[in-house]
Backbone as ProteinMPNN parsed JSONL, in Angstrom:
{"seq_chain_A": "MDDYERVEHFKITERDVLAAQAHWITDEAEKRLRGAGAKSVEKVIVFGHPAAEIIRYAKDHLSPGDAIVMGRRGMGDFSGLLLGSTSHRVAHLTDFVVITAE", "coords_chain_A": {"N_chain_A": [[90.354, 95.18, 59.359], [92.672, 95.533, 57.7], [92.507, 93.495, 56.295], [89.997, 94.312, 54.837], [90.758, 96.577, 53.753], [92.509, 95.71, 51.69], [91.004, 94.198, 49.685], [89.089, 96.078, 49.451], [90.399, 98.304, 48.442], [90.454, 100.643, 50.081], [91.353, 102.9, 51.966], [91.16, 102.52, 55.371], [91.343, 104.481, 58.38], [92.592, 105.061, 61.665], [91.218, 107.225, 62.694], [88.968, 107.27, 61.142], [87.573, 104.983, 61.927], [87.114, 105.829, 64.839], [85.904, 108.254, 64.186], [83.131, 107.278, 62.841], [82.12, 105.742, 65.112], [81.881, 107.54, 66.779], [79.612, 109.071, 65.615], [77.635, 107.191, 65.684], [77.295, 106.999, 68.53], [76.195, 109.579, 69.138], [74.3, 109.803, 67.73], [72.714, 107.946, 68.718], [72.295, 109.372, 71.568], [70.869, 111.604, 70.559], [68.337, 110.125, 69.961], [67.266, 109.086, 72.355], [67.23, 111.314, 73.84], [65.799, 112.676, 72.648], [63.389, 111.714, 72.908], [63.019, 111.528, 75.462], [61.889, 113.953, 75.238], [63.479, 116.478, 74.53], [63.38, 119.332, 72.827], [65.359, 120.483, 70.924], [68.336, 119.359, 69.701], [71.782, 119.2, 69.45], [74.126, 117.566, 67.459], [77.447, 117.885, 67.923], [81.159, 116.658, 66.753], [84.016, 116.508, 67.649], [87.579, 116.473, 67.611], [90.596, 115.985, 69.79], [91.71, 117.077, 72.813], [89.336, 116.257, 75.166], [88.429, 117.292, 77.588], [89.008, 119.886, 77.241], [88.284, 120.711, 74.324], [85.636, 120.36, 74.875], [85.192, 122.734, 76.672], [86.296, 124.711, 75.119], [84.279, 124.615, 73.244], [82.056, 125.368, 74.852], [82.574, 127.965, 75.504], [82.358, 129.546, 72.882], [79.902, 128.874, 72.2], [77.867, 128.597, 73.766], [75.294, 130.461, 75.801], [75.195, 132.681, 78.643], [73.603, 131.349, 81.348], [73.052, 128.949, 79.958], [73.897, 125.342, 80.308], [76.27, 122.621, 80.845], [75.759, 119.078, 80.369], [76.841, 116.311, 81.134], [77.99, 112.966, 80.9], [79.137, 110.392, 84.129], [81.759, 108.527, 85.133], [81.377, 107.702, 88.103], [83.732, 108.157, 89.84], [83.861, 109.819, 92.011], [84.64, 112.973, 93.4], [87.364, 112.752, 94.69], [88.529, 110.636, 93.461], [88.292, 111.46, 91.249], [89.854, 113.715, 90.893], [92.305, 113.055, 90.929], [92.689, 111.296, 89.377], [92.348, 113.063, 87.083], [89.599, 113.024, 85.441], [87.411, 113.849, 82.879], [84.892, 114.807, 83.083], [85.07, 116.186, 85.541], [87.473, 117.698, 85.205], [86.015, 119.766, 83.529], [84.222, 120.53, 84.908], [85.288, 122.216, 86.801], [87.085, 123.795, 85.629], [85.742, 125.554, 84.046], [83.175, 128.626, 83.645], [80.471, 127.942, 83.6], [77.373, 126.456, 84.466], [77.818, 122.968, 85.246], [76.204, 119.576, 84.666], [76.327, 116.386, 85.954], [75.933, 113.337, 85.132], [75.388, 109.438, 86.112]], "CA_chain_A": [[90.738, 96.505, 58.617], [93.973, 95.218, 56.747], [92.048, 92.534, 55.048], [89.24, 94.947, 53.85], [91.615, 97.296, 52.558], [93.222, 95.046, 50.626], [89.401, 93.471, 49.453], [88.005, 96.907, 48.832], [91.35, 99.186, 47.843], [90.048, 101.768, 50.449], [92.453, 102.657, 53.181], [90.426, 103.616, 56.586], [91.92, 104.86, 59.245], [91.809, 104.921, 63.464], [90.369, 108.137, 63.15], [87.589, 106.83, 60.77], [86.991, 104.245, 62.775], [87.021, 106.795, 65.812], [84.69, 109.291, 63.936], [82.144, 106.376, 62.953], [81.668, 105.056, 66.41], [81.358, 109.04, 67.643], [77.915, 109.292, 64.929], [76.774, 106.095, 65.842], [77.093, 107.254, 70.136], [75.591, 110.752, 68.933], [72.939, 109.268, 67.079], [71.817, 107.127, 70.214], [72.205, 110.008, 72.519], [70.112, 112.011, 69.817], [67.098, 109.307, 70.017], [67.345, 109.19, 73.814], [67.065, 112.868, 74.322], [63.937, 113.188, 71.67], [62.288, 110.366, 73.442], [63.002, 112.066, 76.778], [61.02, 115.674, 75.506], [64.183, 117.471, 74.153], [63.021, 119.992, 71.667], [66.804, 120.987, 70.227], [69.668, 118.593, 69.835], [72.665, 119.691, 68.358], [75.414, 116.816, 67.622], [78.935, 117.93, 67.379], [81.937, 115.838, 67.225], [85.777, 117.255, 67.359], [88.779, 115.726, 68.04], [90.902, 116.431, 70.579], [91.621, 116.779, 74.326], [87.585, 115.892, 75.691], [87.919, 118.354, 78.362], [89.585, 121.494, 76.14], [87.414, 120.631, 73.468], [84.484, 120.478, 75.428], [85.05, 124.122, 77.339], [86.369, 125.695, 73.888], [83.0, 124.763, 72.706], [81.049, 126.05, 75.627], [83.128, 129.464, 75.441], [82.408, 129.72, 71.605], [78.625, 128.683, 71.416], [76.8, 128.891, 74.807], [75.079, 131.309, 76.404], [75.226, 132.729, 80.316], [72.27, 130.903, 82.051], [73.139, 127.624, 79.876], [74.324, 124.41, 81.02], [76.668, 121.519, 80.202], [75.448, 118.212, 80.737], [77.715, 115.137, 81.136], [78.248, 111.582, 81.959], [80.604, 110.207, 84.451], [81.956, 107.122, 85.501], [80.935, 107.855, 89.317], [85.018, 107.886, 90.39], [83.725, 110.47, 92.905], [85.574, 113.841, 93.385], [88.417, 113.099, 95.235], [89.179, 109.871, 92.68], [88.638, 112.24, 89.633], [90.863, 115.057, 90.739], [93.596, 112.353, 91.105], [92.919, 110.547, 87.954], [92.07, 113.985, 85.997], [88.49, 112.818, 84.605], [86.905, 114.825, 81.761], [83.64, 115.677, 83.876], [85.478, 116.785, 86.833], [88.287, 118.971, 84.519], [85.081, 120.47, 82.886], [83.356, 121.153, 86.002], [86.348, 123.132, 87.625], [88.038, 124.938, 84.566], [84.947, 126.449, 82.893], [81.968, 129.371, 84.546], [79.093, 127.275, 83.169], [77.014, 125.363, 85.228], [78.178, 121.616, 84.683], [75.454, 118.677, 85.289], [76.634, 115.016, 85.759], [74.913, 111.755, 85.901], [75.494, 108.313, 85.858]], "C_chain_A": [[91.569, 96.11, 57.581], [93.156, 94.486, 55.408], [90.975, 93.504, 54.181], [89.902, 96.007, 52.977], [92.201, 96.928, 51.727], [92.241, 94.667, 49.455], [89.353, 94.891, 48.256], [89.017, 98.144, 48.045], [90.788, 100.416, 48.77], [90.796, 101.601, 51.646], [91.394, 103.697, 54.181], [91.364, 103.108, 57.669], [91.682, 104.925, 60.712], [90.753, 106.269, 63.206], [89.122, 107.946, 62.526], [86.593, 105.856, 61.303], [86.105, 105.218, 64.102], [85.513, 107.581, 65.648], [82.978, 108.115, 63.383], [81.525, 105.947, 64.192], [81.063, 106.631, 67.051], [80.18, 109.144, 66.686], [77.343, 108.193, 65.428], [76.288, 106.404, 67.666], [76.031, 108.608, 69.852], [74.212, 110.436, 68.471], [71.946, 108.747, 68.075], [71.165, 108.199, 71.124], [71.03, 110.897, 72.124], [68.743, 111.451, 70.201], [66.562, 109.396, 71.484], [66.669, 110.532, 74.518], [65.507, 113.343, 74.092], [62.902, 112.343, 72.441], [62.142, 111.233, 74.813], [62.186, 113.389, 76.649], [61.929, 116.729, 74.755], [63.916, 118.064, 73.192], [63.906, 120.575, 70.617], [67.757, 120.297, 70.892], [70.401, 119.145, 68.754], [73.812, 118.764, 68.319], [76.544, 117.677, 67.103], [79.943, 116.999, 67.711], [83.483, 116.336, 66.685], [86.697, 116.355, 68.004], [90.119, 116.449, 68.768], [91.073, 116.172, 71.966], [90.312, 116.969, 74.757], [87.821, 117.255, 76.449], [88.505, 119.961, 77.601], [88.704, 121.81, 75.155], [85.702, 121.203, 74.164], [84.094, 122.154, 76.054], [85.714, 124.836, 76.411], [84.993, 125.751, 73.196], [81.987, 125.876, 73.347], [81.355, 127.564, 75.11], [82.553, 130.074, 73.843], [80.851, 129.631, 71.424], [77.589, 128.659, 72.436], [76.623, 130.261, 75.182], [75.063, 131.495, 78.043], [73.597, 131.887, 80.613], [72.565, 128.929, 81.369], [74.144, 126.489, 80.413], [75.276, 123.312, 80.075], [76.419, 120.206, 81.005], [76.29, 116.738, 80.42], [77.584, 113.761, 81.982], [79.298, 111.286, 83.013], [80.671, 109.047, 84.842], [81.675, 106.735, 87.425], [82.479, 107.487, 90.194], [84.642, 108.4, 91.847], [84.963, 111.793, 92.525], [86.893, 113.682, 93.771], [89.626, 111.648, 94.232], [89.608, 110.827, 91.357], [89.467, 113.329, 89.733], [92.028, 114.133, 90.742], [93.902, 111.989, 89.705], [92.886, 111.704, 86.515], [90.774, 113.838, 85.212], [88.143, 114.07, 84.093], [85.787, 115.64, 82.555], [84.313, 116.865, 84.859], [86.406, 118.078, 86.377], [87.135, 119.721, 84.058], [84.638, 121.58, 84.126], [83.945, 121.977, 87.027], [87.0, 123.911, 86.814], [86.616, 125.727, 83.726], [83.494, 127.541, 83.893], [80.824, 128.685, 84.397], [78.746, 126.568, 83.848], [77.072, 123.733, 84.517], [77.045, 120.297, 85.277], [76.096, 117.224, 85.315], [75.749, 113.94, 86.089], [75.367, 110.732, 85.36], [75.007, 107.33, 84.64]], "O_chain_A": [[91.16, 96.361, 56.448], [93.137, 94.715, 54.199], [91.057, 93.498, 52.953], [89.657, 96.246, 51.795], [92.549, 97.71, 50.842], [92.645, 94.815, 48.302], [89.473, 94.936, 47.032], [88.518, 98.849, 47.168], [90.63, 101.409, 48.06], [90.931, 100.549, 52.271], [90.993, 104.852, 54.035], [91.913, 102.027, 57.879], [90.502, 104.84, 61.05], [89.573, 106.208, 63.551], [88.125, 108.343, 63.128], [85.364, 105.822, 61.228], [84.887, 105.288, 64.269], [84.514, 107.619, 66.366], [81.853, 108.474, 63.729], [80.301, 105.811, 64.201], [80.002, 106.766, 67.661], [79.323, 109.521, 67.486], [76.152, 108.417, 65.644], [75.163, 106.105, 68.068], [74.971, 108.548, 70.475], [73.174, 110.895, 68.947], [70.754, 109.021, 68.215], [69.982, 108.177, 71.463], [70.17, 111.104, 72.98], [67.965, 112.229, 70.753], [65.413, 109.789, 71.686], [65.857, 110.648, 75.436], [64.605, 113.909, 74.709], [61.68, 112.496, 72.42], [61.005, 111.572, 75.139], [61.794, 113.957, 77.669], [61.397, 117.761, 74.346], [64.185, 117.368, 72.214], [63.449, 121.083, 69.593], [68.08, 120.376, 72.077], [70.033, 119.47, 67.626], [74.662, 119.044, 69.164], [76.543, 118.122, 65.955], [79.85, 116.438, 68.803], [83.881, 116.462, 65.527], [86.394, 115.573, 68.905], [90.601, 117.452, 68.243], [90.637, 115.109, 72.408], [90.048, 118.17, 74.726], [87.408, 118.289, 75.924], [87.941, 121.036, 77.804], [88.306, 122.966, 75.003], [84.972, 122.158, 73.897], [82.987, 122.679, 75.93], [85.851, 125.975, 76.857], [84.599, 126.778, 72.645], [81.376, 126.802, 72.814], [80.559, 128.231, 74.449], [82.347, 131.288, 73.842], [80.41, 130.304, 70.492], [76.42, 128.698, 72.053], [77.473, 131.133, 75.005], [74.921, 130.479, 78.723], [72.624, 132.053, 79.877], [72.358, 127.926, 82.051], [75.192, 126.855, 80.945], [75.098, 123.158, 78.866], [76.791, 120.15, 82.178], [76.194, 116.233, 79.302], [77.25, 113.524, 83.143], [80.372, 111.873, 82.88], [79.624, 108.408, 84.939], [81.799, 105.596, 87.876], [82.447, 106.655, 91.101], [84.95, 107.716, 92.823], [85.874, 111.7, 91.703], [87.701, 114.444, 93.239], [90.855, 111.588, 94.233], [90.658, 110.937, 90.725], [89.82, 113.911, 88.707], [93.015, 114.798, 90.427], [94.909, 112.222, 89.037], [93.221, 111.441, 85.36], [90.746, 114.549, 84.208], [88.426, 115.152, 84.607], [85.775, 116.867, 82.651], [84.091, 118.076, 84.87], [86.285, 119.194, 86.883], [87.454, 120.875, 84.345], [84.684, 122.805, 84.243], [83.304, 122.407, 87.986], [87.58, 124.857, 87.347], [86.819, 126.467, 82.762], [82.938, 126.962, 84.826], [80.02, 128.917, 85.3], [79.581, 125.724, 84.172], [76.484, 123.406, 83.485], [77.14, 120.1, 86.489], [76.456, 116.993, 84.16], [75.038, 113.748, 87.075], [75.793, 110.81, 84.208], [75.29, 106.132, 84.663]]}, "name": "protein", "num_of_chains": 1, "seq": "MDDYERVEHFKITERDVLAAQAHWITDEAEKRLRGAGAKSVEKVIVFGHPAAEIIRYAKDHLSPGDAIVMGRRGMGDFSGLLLGSTSHRVAHLTDFVVITAE"}
């Protein structure tokens, strides 16, 4: 990145790199969801503590009966509790249904 910045006179921050990666990931997820038949897909990218941001977004934008769908790494409930995994925290700190998949 330093070489690119020198040549192009353009400052690239770590946040820029993370945002670009986030956009790529959400674009790929949208393609998969639409391919599986999803009619409505909303992509949202925010920065902050993952579990706290997911819970905040759910409270502000979801309706009763909506669900949060998340991936997980398969650590299991006990390991997730010890390590504080995002999906484990969200599932236990929100009133919404949380569906996790590997």
